[in-house]
């Protein structure tokens, strides 16, 4: 029965019998037959096909929640009695906000999979609040996000620091100034991230500490991704603040600056369900990510625009 539940959860994750069969190294009809056997055992229909999509029935939603709980408990049992086996295997479902998911985790996950080749990884990227909700609803095992979430259901562990850098279009009137104060920016259009992002929360918290809020600024655009912000700055829609991690060597067409006497920092956090052990393979992945930290961003802030960074 455990094998049928594992198959069912994988079909739901993949949204495809064919992709599931490919990962398991079996035929597509074999997967279909196993799914039919599970439905026969339970006496209910679990999945419906709508066009090319697979949709859970109401009973399927219940079975999926319980199947994940049963499989997690089984992994925990094996870990506690020491029979998890010398090699990790299974599926690690990882959530991440945009900066960790797009710029920090890919290299770490590549290293992890080189070491644990039998583990399959699924990375879901969205804003920090969305990913925290996915952890809470058991849609992902854990998440790496730009805000701390501590509640009865969730626990957060600090991972590493990030810094938000001021970026200006190259032709911006302030681009040539040696020192830029926050008050200097008030007359000019500003681009911000969407609500729910850790990036926006860090900016709002810094402004609140200075007695300001976003409505005090001229918001020209609210964007849902860092790449959208970069391209909007290059197009001269306004200035913005971008994670140092996301700048890398791709800041062409922008001037990267620090504000005078202000440092906008935010942490990245590992979020899990409180009082709920991770499956064995997910715990190994969690531990490896937790132990791979960059140097912390220095607290002090410099002044003036930095040299242009070319691709």
mmCIF file of C-alpha atoms in Angstrom:
data_model
loop_
_atom_site.group_PDB
_atom_site.id
_atom_site.type_symbol
_atom_site.label_atom_id
_atom_site.label_comp_id
_atom_site.label_asym_id
_atom_site.label_seq_id
_atom_site.Cartn_x
_atom_site.Cartn_y
_atom_site.Cartn_z
ATOM 1 C CA UNK A 1 0.000 0.000 0.000
ATOM 2 C CA UNK A 2 2.886 2.369 0.758
ATOM 3 C CA UNK A 3 4.162 1.932 -2.795
ATOM 4 C CA UNK A 4 0.737 2.872 -4.179
ATOM 5 C CA UNK A 5 0.599 5.978 -1.985
ATOM 6 C CA UNK A 6 4.118 6.984 -3.103
ATOM 7 C CA UNK A 7 3.074 6.513 -6.720
ATOM 8 C CA UNK A 8 -0.074 8.589 -6.195
ATOM 9 C CA UNK A 9 1.822 11.512 -4.609
ATOM 10 C CA UNK A 10 4.374 11.442 -7.429
ATOM 11 C CA UNK A 11 1.675 11.484 -10.111
ATOM 12 C CA UNK A 12 0.140 14.525 -8.389
ATOM 13 C CA UNK A 13 3.550 16.238 -8.172
ATOM 14 C CA UNK A 14 4.376 15.511 -11.808
ATOM 15 C CA UNK A 15 0.843 16.114 -13.119
ATOM 16 C CA UNK A 16 1.598 13.383 -15.629
ATOM 17 C CA UNK A 17 1.469 9.576 -15.796
ATOM 18 C CA UNK A 18 4.135 9.648 -18.508
ATOM 19 C CA UNK A 19 6.609 11.765 -16.506
ATOM 20 C CA UNK A 20 6.043 9.575 -13.444
ATOM 21 C CA UNK A 21 6.688 6.451 -15.483
ATOM 22 C CA UNK A 22 9.883 7.973 -16.875
ATOM 23 C CA UNK A 23 11.212 8.778 -13.396
ATOM 24 C CA UNK A 24 10.357 5.317 -12.096
ATOM 25 C CA UNK A 25 11.710 3.525 -15.147
ATOM 26 C CA UNK A 26 8.435 1.746 -15.895
ATOM 27 C CA UNK A 27 5.835 1.960 -18.645
ATOM 28 C CA UNK A 28 3.019 4.485 -18.676
ATOM 29 C CA UNK A 29 0.368 1.703 -18.714
ATOM 30 C CA UNK A 30 1.977 0.252 -15.557
ATOM 31 C CA UNK A 31 1.503 3.569 -13.767
ATOM 32 C CA UNK A 32 -2.107 3.800 -14.986
ATOM 33 C CA UNK A 33 -2.800 0.247 -13.777
ATOM 34 C CA UNK A 34 -1.291 0.967 -10.348
ATOM 35 C CA UNK A 35 -3.375 4.116 -9.999
ATOM 36 C CA UNK A 36 -6.485 2.162 -10.946
ATOM 37 C CA UNK A 37 -5.576 -0.453 -8.328
ATOM 38 C CA UNK A 38 -5.313 2.236 -5.636
ATOM 39 C CA UNK A 39 -8.703 3.688 -6.586
ATOM 40 C CA UNK A 40 -10.209 0.189 -6.500
ATOM 41 C CA UNK A 41 -8.769 -0.458 -3.031
ATOM 42 C CA UNK A 42 -10.170 2.823 -1.704
ATOM 43 C CA UNK A 43 -13.418 2.632 -3.634
ATOM 44 C CA UNK A 44 -13.222 6.254 -4.816
ATOM 45 C CA UNK A 45 -12.055 8.190 -7.858
ATOM 46 C CA UNK A 46 -8.888 10.183 -7.051
ATOM 47 C CA UNK A 47 -8.016 11.968 -10.304
ATOM 48 C CA UNK A 48 -9.932 13.405 -13.217
ATOM 49 C CA UNK A 49 -8.477 14.435 -16.565
ATOM 50 C CA UNK A 50 -9.430 17.881 -17.869
ATOM 51 C CA UNK A 51 -7.755 18.415 -21.201
ATOM 52 C CA UNK A 52 -4.082 17.727 -20.564
ATOM 53 C CA UNK A 53 -4.322 18.475 -16.826
ATOM 54 C CA UNK A 54 -4.927 16.046 -13.970
ATOM 55 C CA UNK A 55 -7.316 17.372 -11.319
ATOM 56 C CA UNK A 56 -7.808 15.940 -7.835
ATOM 57 C CA UNK A 57 -11.323 15.001 -6.817
ATOM 58 C CA UNK A 58 -12.546 15.985 -3.350
ATOM 59 C CA UNK A 59 -11.659 12.458 -2.198
ATOM 60 C CA UNK A 60 -8.300 12.767 -3.926
ATOM 61 C CA UNK A 61 -7.508 15.899 -1.902
ATOM 62 C CA UNK A 62 -8.181 13.996 1.329
ATOM 63 C CA UNK A 63 -6.136 10.978 0.236
ATOM 64 C CA UNK A 64 -3.227 13.222 -0.827
ATOM 65 C CA UNK A 65 -3.066 14.936 2.576
ATOM 66 C CA UNK A 66 -3.219 11.646 4.418
ATOM 67 C CA UNK A 67 -0.764 9.938 2.053
ATOM 68 C CA UNK A 68 1.842 12.635 2.668
ATOM 69 C CA UNK A 69 1.336 12.293 6.416
ATOM 70 C CA UNK A 70 1.621 8.494 6.263
ATOM 71 C CA UNK A 71 4.768 8.621 4.119
ATOM 72 C CA UNK A 72 6.359 11.238 6.386
ATOM 73 C CA UNK A 73 5.614 9.088 9.430
ATOM 74 C CA UNK A 74 7.078 6.049 7.683
ATOM 75 C CA UNK A 75 10.311 7.930 6.914
ATOM 76 C CA UNK A 76 10.449 9.084 10.531
ATOM 77 C CA UNK A 77 9.978 5.521 11.758
ATOM 78 C CA UNK A 78 12.804 4.235 9.549
ATOM 79 C CA UNK A 79 15.077 7.021 10.747
ATOM 80 C CA UNK A 80 14.349 6.323 14.416
ATOM 81 C CA UNK A 81 15.039 2.587 14.152
ATOM 82 C CA UNK A 82 18.111 3.145 11.999
ATOM 83 C CA UNK A 83 16.984 1.360 8.842
ATOM 84 C CA UNK A 84 16.740 4.291 6.486
ATOM 85 C CA UNK A 85 19.572 2.767 4.471
ATOM 86 C CA UNK A 86 23.008 4.092 3.552
ATOM 87 C CA UNK A 87 21.778 5.980 0.480
ATOM 88 C CA UNK A 88 19.129 8.706 0.462
ATOM 89 C CA UNK A 89 16.360 8.391 -2.072
ATOM 90 C CA UNK A 90 12.898 9.811 -2.657
ATOM 91 C CA UNK A 91 11.520 13.245 -3.466
ATOM 92 C CA UNK A 92 12.565 16.491 -1.751
ATOM 93 C CA UNK A 93 9.955 19.228 -2.223
ATOM 94 C CA UNK A 94 11.642 22.569 -1.642
ATOM 95 C CA UNK A 95 10.076 26.026 -1.720
ATOM 96 C CA UNK A 96 12.006 29.267 -2.132
ATOM 97 C CA UNK A 97 11.398 32.961 -2.526
ATOM 98 C CA UNK A 98 12.768 34.553 -5.687
ATOM 99 C CA UNK A 99 16.306 35.496 -4.627
ATOM 100 C CA UNK A 100 17.254 32.168 -3.021
ATOM 101 C CA UNK A 101 15.328 30.176 -5.630
ATOM 102 C CA UNK A 102 16.778 31.915 -8.677
ATOM 103 C CA UNK A 103 20.273 32.955 -7.559
ATOM 104 C CA UNK A 104 21.482 31.052 -4.449
ATOM 105 C CA UNK A 105 20.007 27.552 -4.388
ATOM 106 C CA UNK A 106 20.641 26.156 -7.909
ATOM 107 C CA UNK A 107 24.376 25.650 -7.329
ATOM 108 C CA UNK A 108 23.772 24.197 -3.845
ATOM 109 C CA UNK A 109 21.140 21.797 -5.174
ATOM 110 C CA UNK A 110 23.493 20.708 -7.954
ATOM 111 C CA UNK A 111 26.142 19.841 -5.337
ATOM 112 C CA UNK A 112 23.528 17.995 -3.284
ATOM 113 C CA UNK A 113 22.315 15.903 -6.221
ATOM 114 C CA UNK A 114 25.866 15.025 -7.250
ATOM 115 C CA UNK A 115 26.289 13.535 -3.777
ATOM 116 C CA UNK A 116 22.809 11.993 -3.511
ATOM 117 C CA UNK A 117 22.013 10.915 -7.043
ATOM 118 C CA UNK A 118 18.944 8.885 -6.060
ATOM 119 C CA UNK A 119 17.142 11.902 -4.617
ATOM 120 C CA UNK A 120 14.724 13.716 -6.897
ATOM 121 C CA UNK A 121 14.384 17.465 -6.283
ATOM 122 C CA UNK A 122 11.367 19.673 -6.883
ATOM 123 C CA UNK A 123 11.898 23.432 -6.465
ATOM 124 C CA UNK A 124 8.887 25.769 -6.282
ATOM 125 C CA UNK A 125 9.545 29.535 -6.431
ATOM 126 C CA UNK A 126 7.218 32.329 -5.300
ATOM 127 C CA UNK A 127 7.070 35.169 -2.804
ATOM 128 C CA UNK A 128 8.006 34.554 0.834
ATOM 129 C CA UNK A 129 4.458 34.507 2.198
ATOM 130 C CA UNK A 130 3.301 32.092 -0.492
ATOM 131 C CA UNK A 131 6.164 29.703 0.291
ATOM 132 C CA UNK A 132 5.496 29.869 4.037
ATOM 133 C CA UNK A 133 1.887 28.928 3.329
ATOM 134 C CA UNK A 134 3.045 26.000 1.210
ATOM 135 C CA UNK A 135 5.126 24.721 4.135
ATOM 136 C CA UNK A 136 2.138 25.143 6.449
ATOM 137 C CA UNK A 137 -0.119 23.222 4.029
ATOM 138 C CA UNK A 138 2.541 20.498 3.517
ATOM 139 C CA UNK A 139 2.821 21.257 -0.183
ATOM 140 C CA UNK A 140 6.607 21.576 0.264
ATOM 141 C CA UNK A 141 8.846 20.009 2.916
ATOM 142 C CA UNK A 142 10.694 23.219 3.781
ATOM 143 C CA UNK A 143 11.393 26.617 2.250
ATOM 144 C CA UNK A 144 14.181 29.197 1.986
ATOM 145 C CA UNK A 145 12.637 32.665 2.154
ATOM 146 C CA UNK A 146 13.416 36.328 2.779
ATOM 147 C CA UNK A 147 11.352 36.709 5.974
ATOM 148 C CA UNK A 148 11.067 34.960 9.310
ATOM 149 C CA UNK A 149 7.809 33.081 9.948
ATOM 150 C CA UNK A 150 7.276 31.830 13.496
ATOM 151 C CA UNK A 151 3.882 30.579 14.625
ATOM 152 C CA UNK A 152 2.222 27.555 16.165
ATOM 153 C CA UNK A 153 2.710 25.699 12.873
ATOM 154 C CA UNK A 154 5.948 27.188 11.499
ATOM 155 C CA UNK A 155 9.523 27.551 12.731
ATOM 156 C CA UNK A 156 12.261 29.681 11.128
ATOM 157 C CA UNK A 157 16.034 29.249 11.329
ATOM 158 C CA UNK A 158 18.288 32.102 10.253
ATOM 159 C CA UNK A 159 20.438 31.209 7.238
ATOM 160 C CA UNK A 160 22.374 34.248 6.003
ATOM 161 C CA UNK A 161 22.269 37.987 5.435
ATOM 162 C CA UNK A 162 21.463 39.861 2.237
ATOM 163 C CA UNK A 163 21.770 43.561 1.415
ATOM 164 C CA UNK A 164 19.509 45.674 -0.795
ATOM 165 C CA UNK A 165 21.467 47.994 -3.084
ATOM 166 C CA UNK A 166 20.149 51.198 -4.620
ATOM 167 C CA UNK A 167 20.108 50.986 -8.435
ATOM 168 C CA UNK A 168 19.569 53.967 -10.742
ATOM 169 C CA UNK A 169 19.140 54.239 -14.504
ATOM 170 C CA UNK A 170 22.452 55.322 -15.993
ATOM 171 C CA UNK A 171 20.947 58.646 -17.092
ATOM 172 C CA UNK A 172 19.324 59.394 -13.719
ATOM 173 C CA UNK A 173 19.976 62.949 -12.382
ATOM 174 C CA UNK A 174 21.476 61.480 -9.181
ATOM 175 C CA UNK A 175 23.708 58.916 -10.890
ATOM 176 C CA UNK A 176 26.734 61.207 -10.813
ATOM 177 C CA UNK A 177 26.473 62.210 -7.152
ATOM 178 C CA UNK A 178 29.110 60.969 -4.763
ATOM 179 C CA UNK A 179 26.655 60.732 -1.869
ATOM 180 C CA UNK A 180 22.933 59.964 -2.109
ATOM 181 C CA UNK A 181 20.602 60.562 0.794
ATOM 182 C CA UNK A 182 17.218 58.907 1.066
ATOM 183 C CA UNK A 183 15.553 62.321 0.991
ATOM 184 C CA UNK A 184 17.235 62.998 -2.376
ATOM 185 C CA UNK A 185 15.138 60.183 -3.897
ATOM 186 C CA UNK A 186 11.708 61.470 -2.857
ATOM 187 C CA UNK A 187 10.991 63.520 -6.034
ATOM 188 C CA UNK A 188 11.890 60.669 -8.412
ATOM 189 C CA UNK A 189 9.815 57.623 -9.511
ATOM 190 C CA UNK A 190 10.496 54.410 -7.623
ATOM 191 C CA UNK A 191 9.958 50.736 -8.566
ATOM 192 C CA UNK A 192 8.995 48.293 -5.798
ATOM 193 C CA UNK A 193 8.383 44.559 -5.386
ATOM 194 C CA UNK A 194 4.910 43.116 -4.847
ATOM 195 C CA UNK A 195 3.292 42.762 -1.430
ATOM 196 C CA UNK A 196 4.179 39.504 0.307
ATOM 197 C CA UNK A 197 7.836 39.543 -0.773
ATOM 198 C CA UNK A 198 10.586 39.539 1.855
ATOM 199 C CA UNK A 199 12.367 42.136 -0.287
ATOM 200 C CA UNK A 200 9.488 44.598 0.135
ATOM 201 C CA UNK A 201 9.107 43.817 3.824
ATOM 202 C CA UNK A 202 12.795 44.605 4.462
ATOM 203 C CA UNK A 203 12.465 47.931 2.651
ATOM 204 C CA UNK A 204 9.275 48.831 4.526
ATOM 205 C CA UNK A 205 10.844 47.974 7.888
ATOM 206 C CA UNK A 206 13.904 50.132 7.157
ATOM 207 C CA UNK A 207 11.721 53.059 6.100
ATOM 208 C CA UNK A 208 9.530 52.661 9.199
ATOM 209 C CA UNK A 209 12.635 52.965 11.376
ATOM 210 C CA UNK A 210 13.279 56.321 9.717
ATOM 211 C CA UNK A 211 9.699 57.532 10.175
ATOM 212 C CA UNK A 212 8.812 56.967 6.499
ATOM 213 C CA UNK A 213 6.626 54.604 4.472
ATOM 214 C CA UNK A 214 6.261 53.696 0.803
ATOM 215 C CA UNK A 215 3.366 56.174 0.240
ATOM 216 C CA UNK A 216 5.901 58.954 0.958
ATOM 217 C CA UNK A 217 7.637 58.015 -2.314
ATOM 218 C CA UNK A 218 6.574 58.270 -5.960
ATOM 219 C CA UNK A 219 5.798 54.633 -6.793
ATOM 220 C CA UNK A 220 5.882 54.274 -10.569
ATOM 221 C CA UNK A 221 5.667 50.469 -10.824
ATOM 222 C CA UNK A 222 5.051 47.398 -8.674
ATOM 223 C CA UNK A 223 6.863 44.395 -10.163
ATOM 224 C CA UNK A 224 6.620 40.694 -9.409
ATOM 225 C CA UNK A 225 10.216 39.684 -10.124
ATOM 226 C CA UNK A 226 13.767 40.957 -9.843
ATOM 227 C CA UNK A 227 14.350 40.642 -13.587
ATOM 228 C CA UNK A 228 11.286 42.817 -14.223
ATOM 229 C CA UNK A 229 12.723 45.418 -11.854
ATOM 230 C CA UNK A 230 16.139 45.333 -13.553
ATOM 231 C CA UNK A 231 14.654 45.806 -16.993
ATOM 232 C CA UNK A 232 12.355 48.568 -15.742
ATOM 233 C CA UNK A 233 15.297 50.446 -14.234
ATOM 234 C CA UNK A 234 17.205 50.082 -17.509
ATOM 235 C CA UNK A 235 14.135 51.429 -19.329
ATOM 236 C CA UNK A 236 14.251 54.517 -17.068
ATOM 237 C CA UNK A 237 10.940 53.826 -15.308
ATOM 238 C CA UNK A 238 12.581 54.706 -12.023
ATOM 239 C CA UNK A 239 15.133 53.685 -9.417
ATOM 240 C CA UNK A 240 14.797 50.660 -7.152
ATOM 241 C CA UNK A 241 16.494 48.514 -4.531
ATOM 242 C CA UNK A 242 17.851 45.132 -5.623
ATOM 243 C CA UNK A 243 19.398 42.304 -3.642
ATOM 244 C CA UNK A 244 23.187 42.175 -3.846
ATOM 245 C CA UNK A 245 22.786 38.442 -4.509
ATOM 246 C CA UNK A 246 20.689 39.159 -7.606
ATOM 247 C CA UNK A 247 23.034 41.749 -9.093
ATOM 248 C CA UNK A 248 25.964 39.469 -9.754
ATOM 249 C CA UNK A 249 27.589 40.641 -12.967
ATOM 250 C CA UNK A 250 24.364 41.579 -14.727
ATOM 251 C CA UNK A 251 23.943 45.232 -13.717
ATOM 252 C CA UNK A 252 24.713 46.673 -17.152
ATOM 253 C CA UNK A 253 22.559 49.692 -17.893
ATOM 254 C CA UNK A 254 22.268 50.636 -14.200
ATOM 255 C CA UNK A 255 24.317 52.459 -11.601
ATOM 256 C CA UNK A 256 24.679 50.508 -8.356
ATOM 257 C CA UNK A 257 24.828 52.755 -5.297
ATOM 258 C CA UNK A 258 24.742 52.795 -1.523
ATOM 259 C CA UNK A 259 22.736 55.302 0.438
ATOM 260 C CA UNK A 260 24.478 57.648 2.824
ATOM 261 C CA UNK A 261 24.421 56.261 6.385
ATOM 262 C CA UNK A 262 21.673 53.721 5.601
ATOM 263 C CA UNK A 263 22.088 49.985 5.192
ATOM 264 C CA UNK A 264 19.053 47.949 4.111
ATOM 265 C CA UNK A 265 19.602 44.382 5.245
ATOM 266 C CA UNK A 266 17.335 41.388 5.444
ATOM 267 C CA UNK A 267 17.900 37.787 6.398
ATOM 268 C CA UNK A 268 17.176 34.595 4.554
ATOM 269 C CA UNK A 269 15.527 31.895 6.653
ATOM 270 C CA UNK A 270 14.868 28.172 6.479
ATOM 271 C CA UNK A 271 11.204 27.534 7.295
ATOM 272 C CA UNK A 272 9.795 24.190 8.429
ATOM 273 C CA UNK A 273 6.686 22.883 10.151
ATOM 274 C CA UNK A 274 7.103 23.246 13.904
ATOM 275 C CA UNK A 275 7.269 19.950 15.842
ATOM 276 C CA UNK A 276 7.181 17.956 12.598
ATOM 277 C CA UNK A 277 10.340 16.073 11.593
ATOM 278 C CA UNK A 278 11.353 16.252 7.948
ATOM 279 C CA UNK A 279 11.502 13.093 5.816
ATOM 280 C CA UNK A 280 15.003 11.625 5.802
ATOM 281 C CA UNK A 281 16.058 12.865 2.362
ATOM 282 C CA UNK A 282 14.589 16.321 3.016
ATOM 283 C CA UNK A 283 16.414 16.549 6.353
ATOM 284 C CA UNK A 284 19.710 15.727 4.637
ATOM 285 C CA UNK A 285 19.034 18.404 1.993
ATOM 286 C CA UNK A 286 18.002 20.925 4.672
ATOM 287 C CA UNK A 287 21.188 20.297 6.647
ATOM 288 C CA UNK A 288 23.423 20.632 3.597
ATOM 289 C CA UNK A 289 21.806 23.945 2.580
ATOM 290 C CA UNK A 290 21.944 25.244 6.167
ATOM 291 C CA UNK A 291 25.674 24.540 6.357
ATOM 292 C CA UNK A 292 26.445 26.305 3.040
ATOM 293 C CA UNK A 293 26.516 29.995 3.923
ATOM 294 C CA UNK A 294 28.179 32.919 2.244
ATOM 295 C CA UNK A 295 30.062 35.448 4.321
ATOM 296 C CA UNK A 296 27.648 37.769 6.113
ATOM 297 C CA UNK A 297 27.027 41.137 4.490
ATOM 298 C CA UNK A 298 28.963 43.797 6.422
ATOM 299 C CA UNK A 299 26.815 46.062 8.576
ATOM 300 C CA UNK A 300 28.482 49.305 7.627
ATOM 301 C CA UNK A 301 27.501 51.091 4.448
ATOM 302 C CA UNK A 302 29.731 52.917 2.028
ATOM 303 C CA UNK A 303 28.806 56.038 0.094
ATOM 304 C CA UNK A 304 28.545 57.019 -3.520
ATOM 305 C CA UNK A 305 27.839 55.065 -6.676
ATOM 306 C CA UNK A 306 29.915 51.992 -7.344
ATOM 307 C CA UNK A 307 31.678 51.426 -10.659
ATOM 308 C CA UNK A 308 29.505 50.163 -13.500
ATOM 309 C CA UNK A 309 29.331 46.396 -13.668
ATOM 310 C CA UNK A 310 29.507 44.975 -17.166
ATOM 311 C CA UNK A 311 28.174 41.633 -18.344
#
